[in-house]
Every structure is written in C-alpha cells, then in structure tokens.
Amino acid sequence: MNSISLCGPSLVRRTCSYLVVIRRFCNRSFDGGNGENKYDCFEEPLKRMWGSSYFDSAMDEKPDVSADETIARPRFSARRSFFEVARIDAGRVLEVLRQDGPGFDSKLALDELHIRVSGLLVREVLTGILRMVNYSNKIRCAKLGFKFFTWSSQQGNYRHTANTYHILMKIFAECEEFKAMWRLVDEMIEKGFPTTARTFNILICTCGEAGLARRVVERFIKSKTFNYRPFKHSYNAILHCLLVASQYKLIEWVYQQMLAEGHYPDILTYNVLICAKYRLGKLDQFHRLLDEMGRNGFSPDLHTYNILLHVLGKGDKPLAALNLLNHMKEVGFDPGVLHFTTLIDGLSRAGNLDACQYFFNEMIKNGCMPDVVCYTVMITVYVVAGELENAQRMFDEMITKGQVPNVFTYNSLIRGLCMAGKFEEACSMLKDMESRGCNPNFLVYSTLVGNLRNAGKLSEAHEVVKHMVEKGQYVHLLSKFKGYKRC
C-alpha cells in the first residue's frame, strides 16, 4: 500500500481548496486536553475546531459606560469593578442556594439580595454549581441550577443567552438528567436560539454513554435550527462533533446518510473518515479512502499528512516517515511542530527511542521550536524507557527555553520518579507545580497516591490525599482511592 508512504503522487500534486482554513487549525498547538488519550495529536487539530465558538464570548453583555468615561484608565477601572462586583454577588447567591430546603424560600432570599443580574453573574453562579456536583448531591445540584436559572430569567433587566443554556445543560449532564437536557434544548429552539455544535457536543458526549447517541444524531440531521458554521453543511459539523466525542462507528453511519442525501465529501469529510477508519482498525478502508480522495480531486492537506505521520510512526516506519516529511516540503507543505510531535508520539508508542531522539533533533534543525506538548511527549518517552536522567534533562531544558510545564508534563515526571523509587522528589513536585501556577489535577494525585500505596508508603499516600482534600480538588472522586482511610 504505497498510498500510506507517499500518499500517491497524483494526490499531492493538486492544491487543496481548503488549505487556508485547515492550516489555521493545524498550526495550533495541542494543549493536552483532559481526555485519557492525551497524546492523540493527529486528531486534536480537528477536534479543537469548535474551541472558540462565537456564541461563547467572554461576556454576554457589557456594563454601561457613560460618555465621560472615555479615558483608558477609568474605563478599565469600571470594567474591573464590574467583574469584581459580579463575582462577589455570585458568592452571595451561591450561599443562599446552599441553604435551600424545606422551610426556606430561596426565591424570596434571592430577591432580598437586591443584586443586578447580568450574563457574567449567571455564568459565575451556574459554573459554581457545576463545580459542586458530585455523586451524592447531583439531584440537589440539578434542582438548584434549574431554580436559579428560572429565577434569573424572571428579572426584568436580563435575558438568557445560548451560553447560559449550555452551562445548565452541562449541569444536567453531570447530574445524569437526560430528559431535562432534552427539554432545555426544546426551550432553546422555542426561544429562537440556534442549536450549535456546542449544543450537539454536550448532548452527544452525555447521551453517548447512555446509548442514545444515534437518537441525538438523527435529531440534529433533521433540525432546521442547527447552526453549523464554519462548515460547508450540517453533516460535516456533525461528523466533526462525533470525532470530538470519539463516536467512530456513528461516523460511518452519518457518512452513509450524507451520501444518501446527495451531499458529497470534501477534504474535511475525508480527514474525519480517515481518522475514524484508523481508530476502528479498518486499515484496508483507510487506504481506499486515500485513493478515493485523489480520484475525487482532493489533495492531502496538513491534517491528512498529520494522520499519515502518526500511522507511520506507530507502525515503526521511520524511513517512510522521513520520506513523507521530505515529500511535504517538495509539494509546498512545511512540516511544523505539530507534525513532528505527532510522529514522535507514534514512534514512542512503537518503542523506537532512537527514532524519537532523531526526529526531535531534526525538528530543531528545521527551525521548529518544540512546544510544551512536544517536550511532554519526549519526557514520557524517556520515562517509559527508564531513562529518568534524560527525562529530567528534557524537563529542565523546556523551562530554560521558556516553555511552562502543564499537568501532563508533571504527571509524566512524577511517574518516572516513582518508578525510580524517588518518592520524596515525586512528592515535592506538587509544590513545584503550584509554585509555577500549575494546579495538580486528579490525574496527578492518582499517579502519586497509587505509586505510594503500591510501594507500601501508606502514611505518605495519606498526606497526599489530605493535601488534595485541602485544595478542594476532585473530592467526590476520593472513593477511587480504595482504602485510603486506612493509610
């Protein structure tokens, strides 16, 4: 199958009509995300296309500024004051909601606060409720979120936006209130709000786990209010959202519906399909899609090359990958840090440490400076290979180069330190993280506590869990640390 190594000479000679749009997304560095497949770099640029929806602006409404507040400093001061007041008022609202229960009129208590309801205030309160959700209080949090949502909509100076609907949908999603989510979508449509890719994404991620993913897709295919910009048509938007939600089998079904409706695939469609076929292990169909792309007049774009580099890397084919990188240059595509990182990640999964080091050096020679994701991948490579000194050297180098480590960087290094039996240094990394403004998440705590317990260091594990509780991080997930109370 030479299509995977050279992409087919006939493919790469053509200019992709979507290059300008796709390049913008391809040049964005993958920030790691929160998913389990953190290093699946070849999917991330596609998945992040909806990262900044025009419906989700920083503020739904702006504070009124009088005409004489035209000097820069007073205007910024007024803006800062508006934010501070909104956050203080949000804290007061949350305190009232916490008292909700039999014999307590929360609506009256909220009225007596005499606060100005704004988009920022509503978001602060709903986000605060979302952070409160855990297994034991999810029914209560769903009720509190809906109660405040209803109360705020009744205030004369305020009207909900699509963004606030989405936050309440997230609360219902966390609380597993599926019917309430659907009712909220119906209300959005009745109020004239277009259902966007974000609406679809919240529903598909939630209902997919409940086995209702296909129902969501069927509804959005038929929807007259589904806003699918910047995509060519709604099918591409749906396919992209399904990729974000890792609903690979459903992607195949939607594609067949798309063809039945007379819509033809474009380069984005093919990229999503190629990702899905690879994820499903259908490599024969993977190759056929590449050939079909060429026959239909579409050249590989930066996303297509990124996928191919990952496949070649994971297949431990460094020579073919080098040929592909050279071929990209010949046809006018300059490989970026994303492409090298994707290749290195694939090679690391194949266990080829030498090839990882080679392409890391080649990347720098080609003028591509490694970012935090690339450094994190290399640190993980060394940790897995048991070369802690090189992992530490790479960590120090990235800081010297001005790259700020993220939670995944620290997690890899902490795991390496634990594997080497350096538990004291591993524990001290928590303080190092916080001193650099990087808050440990559950993944980091889980790695550290798990390794400490496995080594029989129960008292140290207990101290880490205690630190976790004090920081308020994922307290509702403590049950995953089985037996931590015995530490």
Coordinates of C-alpha atoms in Angstrom, one line a residue:
M1 CA 0.0 0.0 0.0
N2 CA 2.2 2.8 -1.2
S3 CA -0.6 5.3 -0.6
I4 CA 0.4 5.5 3.0
S5 CA 4.0 6.1 2.5
L6 CA 3.9 8.6 -0.4
C7 CA 0.2 9.5 -0.4
G8 CA 0.1 8.9 -4.1
P9 CA 1.9 11.3 -6.4
S10 CA -1.3 12.1 -8.1
L11 CA -2.8 13.2 -4.8
V12 CA -0.1 15.7 -3.6
R13 CA 0.2 17.5 -7.0
R14 CA -3.1 19.2 -6.5
T15 CA -3.7 22.2 -4.4
C16 CA -6.2 21.7 -1.6
S17 CA -9.0 24.3 -1.9
Y18 CA -9.5 24.2 1.9
L19 CA -5.8 24.8 2.8
V20 CA -6.2 28.3 4.2
V21 CA -9.0 27.2 6.6
I22 CA -7.3 24.0 7.7
R23 CA -3.8 25.5 8.1
R24 CA -5.2 27.8 10.8
F25 CA -6.3 24.9 12.9
C26 CA -3.3 22.8 12.2
N27 CA -0.9 25.4 13.4
R28 CA -2.5 25.5 16.8
S29 CA -0.5 23.5 19.4
F30 CA -2.4 20.8 21.2
D31 CA -2.7 21.8 24.8
G32 CA -3.2 18.3 26.2
G33 CA -6.9 18.4 26.9
N34 CA -8.5 16.4 29.7
G35 CA -9.1 13.1 27.9
E36 CA -7.4 9.9 28.5
N37 CA -5.8 9.8 25.1
K38 CA -3.9 12.9 25.7
Y39 CA -1.2 12.3 23.1
D40 CA -3.5 11.5 20.2
C41 CA -2.1 14.6 18.5
F42 CA -3.2 13.7 15.0
E43 CA -6.9 14.1 16.0
E44 CA -6.6 17.2 18.1
P45 CA -6.5 19.9 15.5
L46 CA -9.7 18.6 14.0
K47 CA -11.3 18.2 17.5
R48 CA -10.4 21.7 18.5
M49 CA -12.2 23.4 15.6
W50 CA -15.0 24.4 17.8
G51 CA -12.8 25.6 20.6
S52 CA -13.8 29.2 20.4
S53 CA -17.5 29.4 19.4
Y54 CA -18.8 32.8 18.5
F55 CA -21.7 32.1 20.9
D56 CA -19.3 31.8 23.9
S57 CA -17.8 35.2 24.2
A58 CA -16.2 36.3 27.4
M59 CA -19.2 38.4 28.3
D60 CA -22.8 38.2 27.1
E61 CA -23.4 41.8 28.0
K62 CA -21.2 44.7 28.7
P63 CA -21.6 47.2 31.6
D64 CA -22.9 50.6 30.5
V65 CA -20.1 53.1 30.3
S66 CA -21.0 56.8 30.4
A67 CA -19.8 59.2 27.8
D68 CA -17.3 60.9 30.0
E69 CA -15.6 57.6 30.8
T70 CA -13.5 57.7 27.6
I71 CA -10.1 57.8 29.1
A72 CA -8.4 54.4 29.1
R73 CA -7.7 54.1 32.8
P74 CA -11.2 54.9 34.1
R75 CA -12.8 52.6 31.5
F76 CA -10.6 49.7 32.6
S77 CA -11.2 50.5 36.2
A78 CA -15.0 50.4 35.6
R79 CA -14.7 47.1 33.8
R80 CA -12.6 45.6 36.6
S81 CA -15.1 46.8 39.2
F82 CA -17.9 45.2 37.2
F83 CA -16.2 41.8 37.3
E84 CA -15.4 42.1 41.0
V85 CA -19.0 43.0 41.9
A86 CA -20.4 40.2 39.8
R87 CA -18.1 37.7 41.5
I88 CA -19.0 38.9 45.0
D89 CA -22.7 38.8 44.1
A90 CA -22.3 35.3 42.7
G91 CA -20.8 34.2 46.0
R92 CA -23.8 35.6 47.9
V93 CA -26.2 33.8 45.5
L94 CA -24.4 30.5 46.0
E95 CA -24.6 31.0 49.8
V96 CA -28.3 31.4 49.5
L97 CA -28.7 28.4 47.3
R98 CA -26.8 26.2 49.7
Q99 CA -29.5 27.0 52.3
D100 CA -32.2 25.8 50.0
G101 CA -34.5 23.2 51.6
P102 CA -37.8 22.6 53.4
G103 CA -39.0 25.8 55.2
F104 CA -36.5 28.1 53.3
D105 CA -37.9 30.3 50.5
S106 CA -34.8 30.6 48.3
K107 CA -36.7 32.8 45.7
L108 CA -37.5 35.4 48.4
A109 CA -34.0 35.2 49.8
L110 CA -32.6 35.9 46.3
D111 CA -35.0 38.8 45.8
E112 CA -33.8 40.3 49.1
L113 CA -30.2 40.4 47.9
H114 CA -31.2 43.2 45.5
I115 CA -28.4 42.3 43.1
R116 CA -28.1 43.3 39.4
V117 CA -28.5 40.1 37.3
S118 CA -26.1 40.0 34.4
G119 CA -24.7 37.5 32.0
L120 CA -21.5 37.3 34.0
L121 CA -23.3 36.8 37.3
V122 CA -25.4 34.0 35.9
R123 CA -22.4 32.2 34.4
E124 CA -20.4 32.6 37.7
V125 CA -23.3 31.1 39.7
L126 CA -24.0 28.2 37.3
T127 CA -20.3 27.4 37.0
G128 CA -20.1 27.4 40.8
I129 CA -23.0 24.9 40.9
L130 CA -21.3 22.8 38.2
R131 CA -18.2 22.6 40.4
M132 CA -20.2 21.5 43.3
V133 CA -21.7 18.4 41.6
N134 CA -20.7 15.0 43.0
Y135 CA -22.2 11.6 43.2
S136 CA -24.1 12.2 46.4
N137 CA -25.6 15.6 45.6
K138 CA -26.3 15.5 41.9
I139 CA -30.1 15.6 42.2
R140 CA -29.9 18.6 44.5
C141 CA -27.4 20.4 42.2
A142 CA -29.7 19.9 39.2
K143 CA -32.6 21.4 41.1
L144 CA -30.5 24.3 42.3
G145 CA -29.2 25.1 38.9
F146 CA -32.7 25.0 37.4
K147 CA -34.2 27.0 40.2
F148 CA -31.6 29.8 39.8
F149 CA -31.9 29.6 36.0
T150 CA -35.6 30.2 36.3
W151 CA -35.3 33.0 38.9
S152 CA -32.8 34.9 36.9
S153 CA -34.9 34.7 33.7
Q154 CA -37.7 36.4 35.6
Q155 CA -35.6 39.5 36.3
G156 CA -36.6 42.4 34.1
N157 CA -33.1 43.6 33.0
Y158 CA -31.8 40.2 31.9
R159 CA -32.3 37.6 29.2
H160 CA -30.6 34.2 28.9
T161 CA -28.1 33.5 26.2
A162 CA -27.1 30.3 24.4
N163 CA -24.0 30.2 26.6
T164 CA -26.1 30.1 29.8
Y165 CA -28.3 27.4 28.3
H166 CA -25.2 25.4 27.6
I167 CA -23.8 25.7 31.1
L168 CA -27.2 24.5 32.6
M169 CA -27.0 21.6 30.0
K170 CA -23.6 20.7 31.4
I171 CA -25.0 20.7 35.0
F172 CA -27.8 18.3 33.8
A173 CA -25.3 16.2 32.0
E174 CA -23.1 15.8 35.2
C175 CA -26.3 15.0 37.2
E176 CA -27.4 12.5 34.5
E177 CA -30.7 14.3 34.0
F178 CA -31.1 13.3 30.3
K179 CA -34.8 14.3 30.0
A180 CA -34.1 17.7 31.5
M181 CA -31.4 18.2 28.9
W182 CA -33.7 17.5 26.0
R183 CA -36.4 19.8 27.5
L184 CA -33.8 22.5 27.7
V185 CA -32.9 22.1 24.0
D186 CA -36.6 22.3 23.1
E187 CA -36.8 25.5 25.1
M188 CA -33.7 26.9 23.4
I189 CA -35.4 26.3 20.0
E190 CA -38.7 27.8 21.2
K191 CA -36.9 30.9 22.4
G192 CA -35.2 31.3 19.0
F193 CA -31.7 30.2 19.9
P194 CA -29.9 28.2 17.2
T195 CA -28.6 24.8 18.3
T196 CA -24.9 24.9 17.7
A197 CA -22.0 22.4 17.5
R198 CA -21.5 23.0 21.2
T199 CA -25.1 22.1 21.9
F200 CA -24.6 18.9 19.9
N201 CA -21.3 18.2 21.6
I202 CA -22.7 18.3 25.1
L203 CA -25.6 16.1 24.1
I204 CA -23.5 13.5 22.2
C205 CA -20.9 13.2 24.9
T206 CA -23.6 12.7 27.6
C207 CA -26.1 10.6 25.7
G208 CA -23.4 8.5 24.0
E209 CA -22.6 7.0 27.4
A210 CA -26.3 6.3 27.9
G211 CA -26.6 4.6 24.5
L212 CA -28.7 7.4 23.0
A213 CA -26.0 8.8 20.6
R214 CA -27.8 7.8 17.4
R215 CA -31.0 9.5 18.6
V216 CA -29.1 12.7 19.1
V217 CA -27.6 12.5 15.6
E218 CA -30.9 11.7 13.9
R219 CA -32.5 14.7 15.6
F220 CA -29.7 17.1 14.6
I221 CA -29.7 15.9 11.0
K222 CA -33.4 16.8 10.7
S223 CA -33.1 20.0 12.7
K224 CA -33.9 23.3 10.9
T225 CA -32.2 25.4 13.6
F226 CA -28.8 23.6 13.7
N227 CA -26.2 26.3 13.1
Y228 CA -23.2 24.6 11.5
R229 CA -20.8 27.5 10.6
P230 CA -18.0 27.5 9.5
F231 CA -18.7 24.1 7.9
K232 CA -20.0 23.6 4.4
H233 CA -23.1 21.8 5.6
S234 CA -24.5 20.3 8.8
Y235 CA -23.2 16.8 8.0
N236 CA -19.6 18.0 8.3
A237 CA -20.4 19.7 11.6
I238 CA -22.0 16.5 12.9
L239 CA -19.1 14.4 11.7
H240 CA -16.6 16.7 13.4
C241 CA -18.5 16.7 16.7
L242 CA -18.7 12.9 16.6
L243 CA -14.9 12.8 16.1
V244 CA -14.6 15.0 19.2
A245 CA -16.8 12.5 21.1
S246 CA -14.9 9.5 19.7
Q247 CA -18.1 8.1 18.2
Y248 CA -16.2 6.4 15.4
K249 CA -18.9 3.8 14.4
L250 CA -21.5 6.5 14.3
I251 CA -19.3 8.5 11.9
E252 CA -19.6 5.7 9.4
W253 CA -23.4 5.7 9.7
V254 CA -23.7 9.5 9.3
Y255 CA -21.5 9.4 6.3
Q256 CA -23.8 7.0 4.6
Q257 CA -26.8 9.2 5.4
M258 CA -24.8 12.2 4.0
L259 CA -24.3 10.4 0.7
A260 CA -27.9 9.3 0.6
E261 CA -29.0 12.9 0.9
G262 CA -26.8 13.9 -2.1
H263 CA -24.0 15.6 -0.2
Y264 CA -20.5 15.0 -1.5
P265 CA -17.5 14.7 0.8
D266 CA -14.8 17.4 0.9
I267 CA -11.3 17.3 2.4
L268 CA -12.6 17.8 6.0
T269 CA -15.1 14.9 5.5
Y270 CA -12.3 12.7 4.3
N271 CA -10.0 13.6 7.2
V272 CA -12.7 12.7 9.7
L273 CA -13.4 9.5 8.0
I274 CA -9.8 8.5 7.7
C275 CA -9.4 9.2 11.5
A276 CA -12.4 7.0 12.2
K277 CA -11.3 4.1 10.0
Y278 CA -7.8 4.1 11.6
R279 CA -9.3 4.2 15.1
L280 CA -11.6 1.3 14.2
G281 CA -8.6 -0.7 12.8
K282 CA -10.1 -0.8 9.3
L283 CA -6.8 -0.2 7.5
D284 CA -8.0 -1.6 4.2
Q285 CA -10.8 1.1 4.1
F286 CA -8.2 3.6 5.4
H287 CA -6.1 3.1 2.2
R288 CA -9.2 3.0 0.0
L289 CA -10.3 6.4 1.3
L290 CA -6.9 7.9 0.5
D291 CA -7.1 6.6 -3.1
E292 CA -10.7 7.8 -3.4
M293 CA -9.7 11.3 -2.2
G294 CA -7.2 11.5 -5.1
R295 CA -9.7 10.3 -7.6
N296 CA -12.2 12.9 -6.5
G297 CA -9.6 15.7 -6.9
F298 CA -8.7 16.4 -3.3
S299 CA -5.0 16.7 -2.3
P300 CA -3.8 15.8 1.2
D301 CA -3.8 18.9 3.5
L302 CA -1.8 19.4 6.7
H303 CA -4.4 17.3 8.6
T304 CA -4.1 14.4 6.2
Y305 CA -0.3 14.4 6.5
N306 CA -0.6 14.6 10.2
I307 CA -2.7 11.5 10.3
L308 CA -0.3 9.6 8.0
L309 CA 2.7 10.6 10.1
H310 CA 1.1 9.2 13.2
V311 CA 0.2 6.0 11.4
L312 CA 3.8 5.6 10.1
G313 CA 5.2 6.4 13.5
K314 CA 3.0 4.0 15.3
G315 CA 3.8 1.4 12.7
D316 CA 7.5 1.9 13.4
K317 CA 8.4 3.1 9.9
P318 CA 10.8 6.0 10.5
L319 CA 12.3 5.8 7.0
A320 CA 8.9 6.1 5.3
A321 CA 8.1 8.9 7.7
L322 CA 11.3 10.7 6.7
N323 CA 10.4 10.3 3.0
L324 CA 6.9 11.7 3.7
L325 CA 8.3 14.8 5.5
N326 CA 10.7 15.4 2.6
H327 CA 7.8 14.9 0.2
M328 CA 5.7 17.5 2.1
K329 CA 8.5 20.1 1.5
E330 CA 8.6 19.2 -2.2
V331 CA 4.9 20.0 -2.7
G332 CA 5.0 23.2 -0.6
F333 CA 4.0 22.0 2.9
D334 CA 6.5 22.9 5.6
P335 CA 6.2 20.4 8.5
G336 CA 5.5 22.2 11.8
V337 CA 6.0 21.3 15.4
L338 CA 2.6 19.6 15.3
H339 CA 3.7 17.1 12.6
F340 CA 7.0 16.3 14.3
T341 CA 5.2 15.8 17.7
T342 CA 2.7 13.5 16.1
L343 CA 5.4 11.5 14.5
I344 CA 7.4 11.3 17.7
D345 CA 4.3 10.3 19.7
G346 CA 3.6 7.5 17.2
L347 CA 7.2 6.2 17.3
S348 CA 7.2 6.3 21.1
R349 CA 4.2 4.0 21.1
A350 CA 6.2 1.7 18.9
G351 CA 9.0 1.8 21.4
N352 CA 11.6 3.3 19.0
L353 CA 13.5 5.6 21.3
D354 CA 16.4 6.3 18.8
A355 CA 13.9 7.4 16.1
C356 CA 12.2 9.7 18.6
Q357 CA 15.5 11.4 19.5
Y358 CA 16.4 11.6 15.8
F359 CA 13.2 13.4 14.8
F360 CA 13.3 15.7 17.8
N361 CA 16.8 16.9 16.7
E362 CA 15.6 17.1 13.1
M363 CA 12.7 19.3 14.1
I364 CA 15.0 21.8 15.8
K365 CA 17.4 21.7 12.8
N366 CA 14.4 22.6 10.6
G367 CA 13.7 25.7 12.7
C368 CA 10.7 24.2 14.6
M369 CA 11.0 25.0 18.2
P370 CA 9.4 22.3 20.5
D371 CA 6.4 23.4 22.5
V372 CA 5.1 22.1 25.8
V373 CA 3.3 19.2 24.2
C374 CA 6.4 18.1 22.3
Y375 CA 8.6 18.3 25.4
T376 CA 6.0 16.4 27.3
V377 CA 5.9 13.6 24.7
M378 CA 9.7 13.4 24.9
I379 CA 9.8 13.3 28.7
T380 CA 7.2 10.5 28.6
V381 CA 9.4 8.6 26.0
Y382 CA 12.3 8.7 28.4
V383 CA 10.2 7.8 31.4
V384 CA 8.8 4.8 29.7
A385 CA 12.3 3.8 28.6
G386 CA 13.5 4.1 32.2
E387 CA 15.9 7.0 31.4
L388 CA 14.9 9.3 34.2
E389 CA 18.1 11.4 33.9
N390 CA 17.2 12.3 30.3
A391 CA 13.6 13.0 31.3
Q392 CA 14.8 15.4 34.0
R393 CA 17.2 17.0 31.5
M394 CA 14.4 17.5 29.0
F395 CA 12.3 19.0 31.8
D396 CA 15.0 21.4 32.7
E397 CA 15.6 22.3 29.1
M398 CA 11.9 23.2 28.4
I399 CA 11.9 25.5 31.4
T400 CA 15.1 27.2 30.2
K401 CA 13.5 27.6 26.8
G402 CA 10.5 29.4 28.3
Q403 CA 8.0 26.5 28.0
V404 CA 5.8 26.2 31.0
P405 CA 5.1 22.6 32.1
N406 CA 1.5 21.5 32.3
V407 CA -0.2 18.9 34.4
F408 CA 0.6 16.2 31.9
T409 CA 4.3 17.1 31.9
Y410 CA 4.4 16.9 35.7
N411 CA 2.4 13.7 35.7
S412 CA 4.9 12.0 33.4
L413 CA 7.9 13.2 35.5
I414 CA 6.2 12.2 38.8
R415 CA 5.5 8.7 37.4
G416 CA 9.2 8.5 36.4
L417 CA 10.4 9.5 39.8
C418 CA 8.1 7.0 41.5
M419 CA 9.3 4.2 39.1
A420 CA 12.9 5.1 40.2
G421 CA 11.9 4.9 43.9
K422 CA 12.4 8.7 44.4
F423 CA 9.2 9.2 46.2
E424 CA 10.4 12.3 48.2
E425 CA 11.2 14.1 45.0
A426 CA 8.0 13.0 43.4
C427 CA 6.0 14.5 46.4
S428 CA 8.0 17.7 46.2
M429 CA 6.9 18.1 42.5
L430 CA 3.4 19.0 43.8
K431 CA 4.9 22.1 45.5
D432 CA 6.9 22.8 42.3
M433 CA 3.7 22.7 40.3
E434 CA 1.9 25.1 42.5
S435 CA 4.8 27.5 42.6
R436 CA 4.7 27.7 38.8
G437 CA 1.0 28.3 38.8
C438 CA 0.0 24.8 37.6
N439 CA -2.6 23.2 39.9
P440 CA -2.4 19.4 40.3
N441 CA -5.5 17.6 39.0
F442 CA -6.9 14.2 39.8
L443 CA -4.6 12.5 37.3
V444 CA -1.5 13.8 39.1
Y445 CA -2.9 12.9 42.5
S446 CA -3.9 9.5 41.3
T447 CA -0.5 8.7 39.9
L448 CA 1.3 9.8 43.1
V449 CA -1.1 8.2 45.5
G450 CA -1.2 4.9 43.5
N451 CA 2.5 4.6 43.4
L452 CA 3.0 5.4 47.0
R453 CA 0.4 2.8 48.1
N454 CA 1.9 0.2 45.8
A455 CA 5.3 0.8 47.5
G456 CA 3.7 0.4 50.9
K457 CA 4.2 4.1 51.8
L458 CA 0.7 4.4 53.2
S459 CA 1.4 7.4 55.5
E460 CA 2.9 9.4 52.6
A461 CA -0.1 8.5 50.4
H462 CA -2.5 9.7 53.2
E463 CA -0.6 13.0 53.3
V464 CA -1.1 13.5 49.6
V465 CA -4.8 12.7 49.8
K466 CA -5.1 15.2 52.7
H467 CA -3.4 17.8 50.6
M468 CA -5.8 17.0 47.8
V469 CA -8.8 17.5 50.0
E470 CA -7.4 20.8 51.4
K471 CA -7.1 22.1 47.9
G472 CA -10.6 21.0 47.1
Q473 CA -9.6 19.0 44.0
Y474 CA -12.0 16.3 42.9
V475 CA -13.1 15.4 46.4
H476 CA -16.0 13.4 45.0
L477 CA -13.5 11.1 43.4
L478 CA -11.8 10.1 46.6
S479 CA -13.6 6.8 46.5
K480 CA -11.3 5.7 43.7
F481 CA -8.5 5.6 46.2
K482 CA -9.7 2.4 47.7
G483 CA -8.8 2.0 51.3
Y484 CA -7.2 5.5 51.6
K485 CA -8.8 5.9 55.1
R486 CA -6.6 3.1 56.3
C487 CA -3.4 4.9 55.4

